[in-house]
Amino acid sequence: MRNLLAVISISLLLSCQSVPGPRHLKQGDSVSLNKVITFPESSSHIILQAGKVIKGKDLMAYQTNCVVDNFELGPKDIKPQNYQVRNVTYNEEMYFDAAAIIRYYSEFYLSSHGGRQQDLIITCQTLDDTMQHHSFPVDEIALATGDYFSF
């Protein structure tokens, strides 16, 4: 009887273990740029959605997209290189009061390694009207950025 009680107790404790949640980018993580990114004339950013570079007019605001910013206006190419996450911020702002639509966005500040110093900011964002915070796990960022980045 004592052994049965011990087995039941252990089984209950093991069943209460939390399942690990999705992985999120954090300070110190590595990020690799795998393909050349071309910034157009007079622009310091591009938009990635569903693995493709898109124009602002083609943006589907209720699907995750990631804006990649560099610190200089184009035209400019950034070649594949490795980065380290320097800082992460999680943000939200009211996008449209009447319909309670919120813009959720996370900013990932990346520092490049090596001699080709080219820091980037990746801002992943979406609109949502469910009032549930959105924090952009790595798998969701990977869907938006496609094979441009690996995490």
PDB file of C-alpha atoms in Angstrom:
ATOM      1  CA  MET A   1       0.000   0.000   0.000  1.00  0.00           C
ATOM      2  CA  ARG A   2       2.828   2.350   0.877  1.00  0.00           C
ATOM      3  CA  ASN A   3       4.514   1.668  -2.497  1.00  0.00           C
ATOM      4  CA  LEU A   4       1.249   2.287  -4.338  1.00  0.00           C
ATOM      5  CA  LEU A   5       0.809   5.611  -2.543  1.00  0.00           C
ATOM      6  CA  ALA A   6       4.388   6.582  -3.423  1.00  0.00           C
ATOM      7  CA  VAL A   7       3.839   5.710  -7.104  1.00  0.00           C
ATOM      8  CA  ILE A   8       0.591   7.710  -7.218  1.00  0.00           C
ATOM      9  CA  SER A   9       2.245  10.692  -5.501  1.00  0.00           C
ATOM     10  CA  ILE A  10       5.190  10.680  -7.896  1.00  0.00           C
ATOM     11  CA  SER A  11       2.850  10.343 -10.885  1.00  0.00           C
ATOM     12  CA  LEU A  12       0.800  13.315  -9.714  1.00  0.00           C
ATOM     13  CA  LEU A  13       3.903  15.435  -9.196  1.00  0.00           C
ATOM     14  CA  LEU A  14       5.275  14.560 -12.631  1.00  0.00           C
ATOM     15  CA  SER A  15       1.958  15.349 -14.305  1.00  0.00           C
ATOM     16  CA  CYS A  16       2.047  18.828 -12.765  1.00  0.00           C
ATOM     17  CA  GLN A  17       5.356  19.714 -14.406  1.00  0.00           C
ATOM     18  CA  SER A  18       4.970  22.618 -16.748  1.00  0.00           C
ATOM     19  CA  VAL A  19       5.618  22.054 -20.412  1.00  0.00           C
ATOM     20  CA  PRO A  20       8.299  24.421 -21.680  1.00  0.00           C
ATOM     21  CA  GLY A  21       6.806  27.289 -23.637  1.00  0.00           C
ATOM     22  CA  PRO A  22       8.003  28.579 -26.965  1.00  0.00           C
ATOM     23  CA  ARG A  23      11.561  29.923 -27.176  1.00  0.00           C
ATOM     24  CA  HIS A  24      11.980  33.700 -27.285  1.00  0.00           C
ATOM     25  CA  LEU A  25      15.012  35.724 -28.335  1.00  0.00           C
ATOM     26  CA  LYS A  26      16.874  37.133 -25.374  1.00  0.00           C
ATOM     27  CA  GLN A  27      19.958  39.214 -24.739  1.00  0.00           C
ATOM     28  CA  GLY A  28      23.092  37.294 -25.722  1.00  0.00           C
ATOM     29  CA  ASP A  29      21.405  35.017 -28.289  1.00  0.00           C
ATOM     30  CA  SER A  30      22.983  34.599 -31.728  1.00  0.00           C
ATOM     31  CA  VAL A  31      21.220  35.590 -34.942  1.00  0.00           C
ATOM     32  CA  SER A  32      22.603  34.998 -38.445  1.00  0.00           C
ATOM     33  CA  LEU A  33      21.814  36.993 -41.562  1.00  0.00           C
ATOM     34  CA  ASN A  34      21.862  34.345 -44.298  1.00  0.00           C
ATOM     35  CA  LYS A  35      21.126  36.401 -47.433  1.00  0.00           C
ATOM     36  CA  VAL A  36      22.080  39.838 -48.703  1.00  0.00           C
ATOM     37  CA  ILE A  37      19.552  42.490 -47.702  1.00  0.00           C
ATOM     38  CA  THR A  38      19.217  45.407 -50.108  1.00  0.00           C
ATOM     39  CA  PHE A  39      17.909  48.671 -48.698  1.00  0.00           C
ATOM     40  CA  PRO A  40      16.320  50.818 -51.415  1.00  0.00           C
ATOM     41  CA  GLU A  41      17.196  54.400 -52.303  1.00  0.00           C
ATOM     42  CA  SER A  42      16.468  56.866 -49.461  1.00  0.00           C
ATOM     43  CA  SER A  43      15.294  54.133 -47.088  1.00  0.00           C
ATOM     44  CA  SER A  44      16.885  52.670 -43.978  1.00  0.00           C
ATOM     45  CA  HIS A  45      14.478  49.747 -43.601  1.00  0.00           C
ATOM     46  CA  ILE A  46      12.846  46.809 -45.342  1.00  0.00           C
ATOM     47  CA  ILE A  47       9.750  44.808 -44.367  1.00  0.00           C
ATOM     48  CA  LEU A  48       9.785  41.008 -44.229  1.00  0.00           C
ATOM     49  CA  GLN A  49       6.525  39.070 -44.156  1.00  0.00           C
ATOM     50  CA  ALA A  50       6.014  35.379 -44.922  1.00  0.00           C
ATOM     51  CA  GLY A  51       9.710  35.139 -45.798  1.00  0.00           C
ATOM     52  CA  LYS A  52       9.640  37.832 -48.501  1.00  0.00           C
ATOM     53  CA  VAL A  53      10.653  41.469 -48.756  1.00  0.00           C
ATOM     54  CA  ILE A  54       7.435  43.433 -49.271  1.00  0.00           C
ATOM     55  CA  LYS A  55       6.426  47.040 -49.811  1.00  0.00           C
ATOM     56  CA  GLY A  56       4.364  48.840 -47.170  1.00  0.00           C
ATOM     57  CA  LYS A  57       1.265  48.820 -49.384  1.00  0.00           C
ATOM     58  CA  ASP A  58       1.386  45.001 -49.478  1.00  0.00           C
ATOM     59  CA  LEU A  59       1.566  44.609 -45.694  1.00  0.00           C
ATOM     60  CA  MET A  60      -1.028  42.329 -44.084  1.00  0.00           C
ATOM     61  CA  ALA A  61      -1.234  44.090 -40.713  1.00  0.00           C
ATOM     62  CA  TYR A  62      -2.881  41.216 -38.812  1.00  0.00           C
ATOM     63  CA  GLN A  63      -0.053  38.827 -39.733  1.00  0.00           C
ATOM     64  CA  THR A  64       3.379  39.044 -38.151  1.00  0.00           C
ATOM     65  CA  ASN A  65       5.883  41.113 -40.086  1.00  0.00           C
ATOM     66  CA  CYS A  66       9.392  42.201 -39.193  1.00  0.00           C
ATOM     67  CA  VAL A  67      10.925  45.536 -40.127  1.00  0.00           C
ATOM     68  CA  VAL A  68      14.710  45.436 -40.454  1.00  0.00           C
ATOM     69  CA  ASP A  69      16.361  48.813 -39.821  1.00  0.00           C
ATOM     70  CA  ASN A  70      19.940  49.827 -40.345  1.00  0.00           C
ATOM     71  CA  PHE A  71      21.275  53.236 -39.438  1.00  0.00           C
ATOM     72  CA  GLU A  72      21.957  54.639 -42.917  1.00  0.00           C
ATOM     73  CA  LEU A  73      19.819  55.478 -45.924  1.00  0.00           C
ATOM     74  CA  GLY A  74      20.087  53.261 -48.978  1.00  0.00           C
ATOM     75  CA  PRO A  75      20.873  52.239 -51.502  1.00  0.00           C
ATOM     76  CA  LYS A  76      22.847  49.796 -49.419  1.00  0.00           C
ATOM     77  CA  ASP A  77      23.505  46.060 -49.271  1.00  0.00           C
ATOM     78  CA  ILE A  78      24.205  44.209 -46.050  1.00  0.00           C
ATOM     79  CA  LYS A  79      25.997  40.926 -46.591  1.00  0.00           C
ATOM     80  CA  PRO A  80      25.472  37.742 -44.560  1.00  0.00           C
ATOM     81  CA  GLN A  81      27.035  37.946 -41.120  1.00  0.00           C
ATOM     82  CA  ASN A  82      26.489  36.950 -37.505  1.00  0.00           C
ATOM     83  CA  TYR A  83      24.901  39.095 -34.825  1.00  0.00           C
ATOM     84  CA  GLN A  84      24.344  38.978 -31.106  1.00  0.00           C
ATOM     85  CA  VAL A  85      21.134  40.226 -29.479  1.00  0.00           C
ATOM     86  CA  ARG A  86      22.152  43.272 -27.446  1.00  0.00           C
ATOM     87  CA  ASN A  87      18.707  44.204 -26.106  1.00  0.00           C
ATOM     88  CA  VAL A  88      15.046  43.184 -26.415  1.00  0.00           C
ATOM     89  CA  THR A  89      11.974  45.317 -25.737  1.00  0.00           C
ATOM     90  CA  TYR A  90       8.334  44.219 -25.689  1.00  0.00           C
ATOM     91  CA  ASN A  91       5.828  46.950 -26.455  1.00  0.00           C
ATOM     92  CA  GLU A  92       2.215  47.654 -27.227  1.00  0.00           C
ATOM     93  CA  GLU A  93       0.318  50.741 -28.262  1.00  0.00           C
ATOM     94  CA  MET A  94      -3.280  51.556 -29.052  1.00  0.00           C
ATOM     95  CA  TYR A  95      -3.627  51.563 -32.833  1.00  0.00           C
ATOM     96  CA  PHE A  96      -7.329  52.368 -33.155  1.00  0.00           C
ATOM     97  CA  ASP A  97      -9.274  53.323 -30.012  1.00  0.00           C
ATOM     98  CA  ALA A  98     -12.818  52.797 -31.281  1.00  0.00           C
ATOM     99  CA  ALA A  99     -12.223  49.152 -32.200  1.00  0.00           C
ATOM    100  CA  ALA A 100      -9.691  48.434 -29.416  1.00  0.00           C
ATOM    101  CA  ILE A 101      -7.052  47.395 -31.925  1.00  0.00           C
ATOM    102  CA  ILE A 102      -3.582  47.170 -30.436  1.00  0.00           C
ATOM    103  CA  ARG A 103      -0.229  47.153 -32.198  1.00  0.00           C
ATOM    104  CA  TYR A 104       2.050  44.656 -30.467  1.00  0.00           C
ATOM    105  CA  TYR A 105       5.719  44.933 -31.331  1.00  0.00           C
ATOM    106  CA  SER A 106       9.038  43.636 -30.075  1.00  0.00           C
ATOM    107  CA  GLU A 107      12.365  45.239 -30.910  1.00  0.00           C
ATOM    108  CA  PHE A 108      15.524  43.166 -31.170  1.00  0.00           C
ATOM    109  CA  TYR A 109      18.741  45.209 -31.163  1.00  0.00           C
ATOM    110  CA  LEU A 110      21.487  43.269 -32.941  1.00  0.00           C
ATOM    111  CA  SER A 111      25.235  43.939 -32.771  1.00  0.00           C
ATOM    112  CA  SER A 112      27.349  42.546 -35.584  1.00  0.00           C
ATOM    113  CA  HIS A 113      30.481  40.500 -35.013  1.00  0.00           C
ATOM    114  CA  GLY A 114      33.774  41.124 -36.722  1.00  0.00           C
ATOM    115  CA  GLY A 115      35.091  43.956 -38.836  1.00  0.00           C
ATOM    116  CA  ARG A 116      31.986  44.735 -40.894  1.00  0.00           C
ATOM    117  CA  GLN A 117      30.258  46.612 -38.087  1.00  0.00           C
ATOM    118  CA  GLN A 118      26.633  46.875 -39.243  1.00  0.00           C
ATOM    119  CA  ASP A 119      24.207  46.869 -36.335  1.00  0.00           C
ATOM    120  CA  LEU A 120      20.519  46.253 -37.034  1.00  0.00           C
ATOM    121  CA  ILE A 121      17.184  46.554 -35.288  1.00  0.00           C
ATOM    122  CA  ILE A 122      14.507  43.987 -36.106  1.00  0.00           C
ATOM    123  CA  THR A 123      11.018  45.109 -35.081  1.00  0.00           C
ATOM    124  CA  CYS A 124       8.427  42.333 -35.283  1.00  0.00           C
ATOM    125  CA  GLN A 125       4.834  43.479 -35.072  1.00  0.00           C
ATOM    126  CA  THR A 126       1.193  42.659 -35.609  1.00  0.00           C
ATOM    127  CA  LEU A 127      -2.208  44.200 -34.990  1.00  0.00           C
ATOM    128  CA  ASP A 128      -4.622  42.349 -32.720  1.00  0.00           C
ATOM    129  CA  ASP A 129      -8.053  43.018 -31.271  1.00  0.00           C
ATOM    130  CA  THR A 130      -8.121  40.166 -28.735  1.00  0.00           C
ATOM    131  CA  MET A 131      -6.429  42.149 -25.929  1.00  0.00           C
ATOM    132  CA  GLN A 132      -4.008  39.252 -25.332  1.00  0.00           C
ATOM    133  CA  HIS A 133      -0.350  40.276 -25.167  1.00  0.00           C
ATOM    134  CA  HIS A 134       1.774  39.130 -28.068  1.00  0.00           C
ATOM    135  CA  SER A 135       5.486  38.444 -27.498  1.00  0.00           C
ATOM    136  CA  PHE A 136       6.759  36.926 -30.799  1.00  0.00           C
ATOM    137  CA  PRO A 137       8.388  33.547 -30.154  1.00  0.00           C
ATOM    138  CA  VAL A 138      11.327  32.552 -32.363  1.00  0.00           C
ATOM    139  CA  ASP A 139       9.248  30.255 -34.586  1.00  0.00           C
ATOM    140  CA  GLU A 140       6.886  33.131 -35.411  1.00  0.00           C
ATOM    141  CA  ILE A 141       9.800  35.474 -36.191  1.00  0.00           C
ATOM    142  CA  ALA A 142      11.307  32.763 -38.415  1.00  0.00           C
ATOM    143  CA  LEU A 143       8.043  32.493 -40.388  1.00  0.00           C
ATOM    144  CA  ALA A 144       8.073  36.242 -41.007  1.00  0.00           C
ATOM    145  CA  THR A 145      11.775  36.485 -41.914  1.00  0.00           C
ATOM    146  CA  GLY A 146      11.999  33.222 -43.872  1.00  0.00           C
ATOM    147  CA  ASP A 147      15.504  32.219 -44.866  1.00  0.00           C
ATOM    148  CA  TYR A 148      16.883  35.749 -44.468  1.00  0.00           C
ATOM    149  CA  PHE A 149      17.673  35.064 -40.798  1.00  0.00           C
ATOM    150  CA  SER A 150      18.293  32.031 -38.616  1.00  0.00           C
ATOM    151  CA  PHE A 151      17.925  32.029 -34.836  1.00  0.00           C
TER     152      PHE A 151
END
